[in-house]
Amino acid sequence: MIYSSELIKGTLKTIILKLLKDNKRMYGYEITQRVKELTNDRIHLTEGALYPSLHALEADGILTTETEYIGKRVRKYYSLSPKGKNVSKEKISEFADFMNTMKFLLDIKTDIA
Amino acid sequence: MIYSSELIKGTLKTIILKLLKDNKRMYGYEITQRVKELTNDRIHLTEGALYPSLHALEADGILTTETEYIGKRVRKYYSLSPKGKNVSKEKISEFADFMNTMKFLLDIKTDIA
DNA sequence: TCCAATACATAAGAATCTGATGTATATTTG
DNA sequence: CAAATATACATCAGATTCTTATGTATTGGA
């Protein structure tokens, strides 16, 4: 099952911030691949959504960047700024709270405790 | 805590379909109030989002309507069509699956099994 | 009597995503 | 070794969806 795109709306920044919280630094393409792996191909981040979102987070001072060359190919690494570390925690716990609310609202049983 | 609006994006139709699955028929304003109650004021559906969404679901043949007068005030009840009953089940189970994926992705512990 | 609540609806603008297009290098495979 | 695929960035037109007002009108309570 690949989720309908409307479902994923609004979760993109939370996903980015969680991955960067766990991984110190990652580049855009790597994020798309990691999410595919971790979700068994259920969530595919499109580049047209990802890159503008990364740029916005950087503009907000939540992410910092370092550019490196791998051979002749450029690679742009993103990391959480100090501010970003706080925002990351907040977003993840807000989402956790939201999921509990939605679980109650939709009477959903989850697999694992 | 009132959730940031981006978090709720994409969940509106699922919420509507769940409430109508449980309640046979409801009118717009009633849906906004019920959601507030059920979520302890954490989710506020705005009318500007709700009514267009109801109209779209009706146009798609997912909901049917009956208009009634309560005194002189009009009230428009929405119900699931036969097609809507299937769509409702699908949307809810898709969302449940999505939440499990997100829970794994974000390493979130939920309160209750 | 006036304010809040009930009840519908629409609409401009904002935000965000899709899907395409563009550019370029690196690697794999037949 | 040529061609296809994967890696890696970026932007943009158009679509979708939501926010925030605005509008209209009835009803109930203080």
mmCIF file of C-alpha atoms (C1' of nucleotides) in Angstrom, chain A residues 6 27-29 47-48 51 55 73-76, chain D residues 6-13 15-18:
data_model
loop_
_atom_site.group_PDB
_atom_site.id
_atom_site.type_symbol
_atom_site.label_atom_id
_atom_site.label_comp_id
_atom_site.label_asym_id
_atom_site.label_seq_id
_atom_site.Cartn_x
_atom_site.Cartn_y
_atom_site.Cartn_z
ATOM 1 C CA GLU A 6 -3.200 13.921 1.118
ATOM 2 C CA TYR A 27 21.536 15.242 2.314
ATOM 3 C CA GLY A 28 18.279 15.519 0.417
ATOM 4 C CA TYR A 29 18.490 12.497 -1.784
ATOM 5 C CA GLU A 47 11.932 16.054 -4.659
ATOM 6 C CA GLY A 48 9.532 18.833 -5.588
ATOM 7 C CA TYR A 51 13.860 20.546 -1.503
ATOM 8 C CA HIS A 55 15.184 25.450 1.993
ATOM 9 C CA ARG A 73 29.086 16.078 -7.921
ATOM 10 C CA VAL A 74 27.828 18.476 -5.303
ATOM 11 C CA ARG A 75 26.188 17.232 -2.139
ATOM 12 C CA LYS A 76 24.453 19.458 0.391
ATOM 13 C "C1'" DA D 6 21.026 5.883 -10.271
ATOM 14 C "C1'" DT D 7 22.697 9.825 -7.894
ATOM 15 C "C1'" DA D 8 22.002 14.771 -6.743
ATOM 16 C "C1'" DC D 9 20.751 19.220 -7.051
ATOM 17 C "C1'" DA D 10 17.006 22.770 -8.395
ATOM 18 C "C1'" DT D 11 12.817 25.243 -10.080
ATOM 19 C "C1'" DC D 12 8.108 26.021 -11.615
ATOM 20 C "C1'" DA D 13 3.146 25.867 -13.337
ATOM 21 C "C1'" DA D 15 -3.748 21.795 -8.372
ATOM 22 C "C1'" DT D 16 -5.390 21.187 -3.913
ATOM 23 C "C1'" DT D 17 -6.528 22.454 0.494
ATOM 24 C "C1'" DC D 18 -6.673 25.390 4.371
#
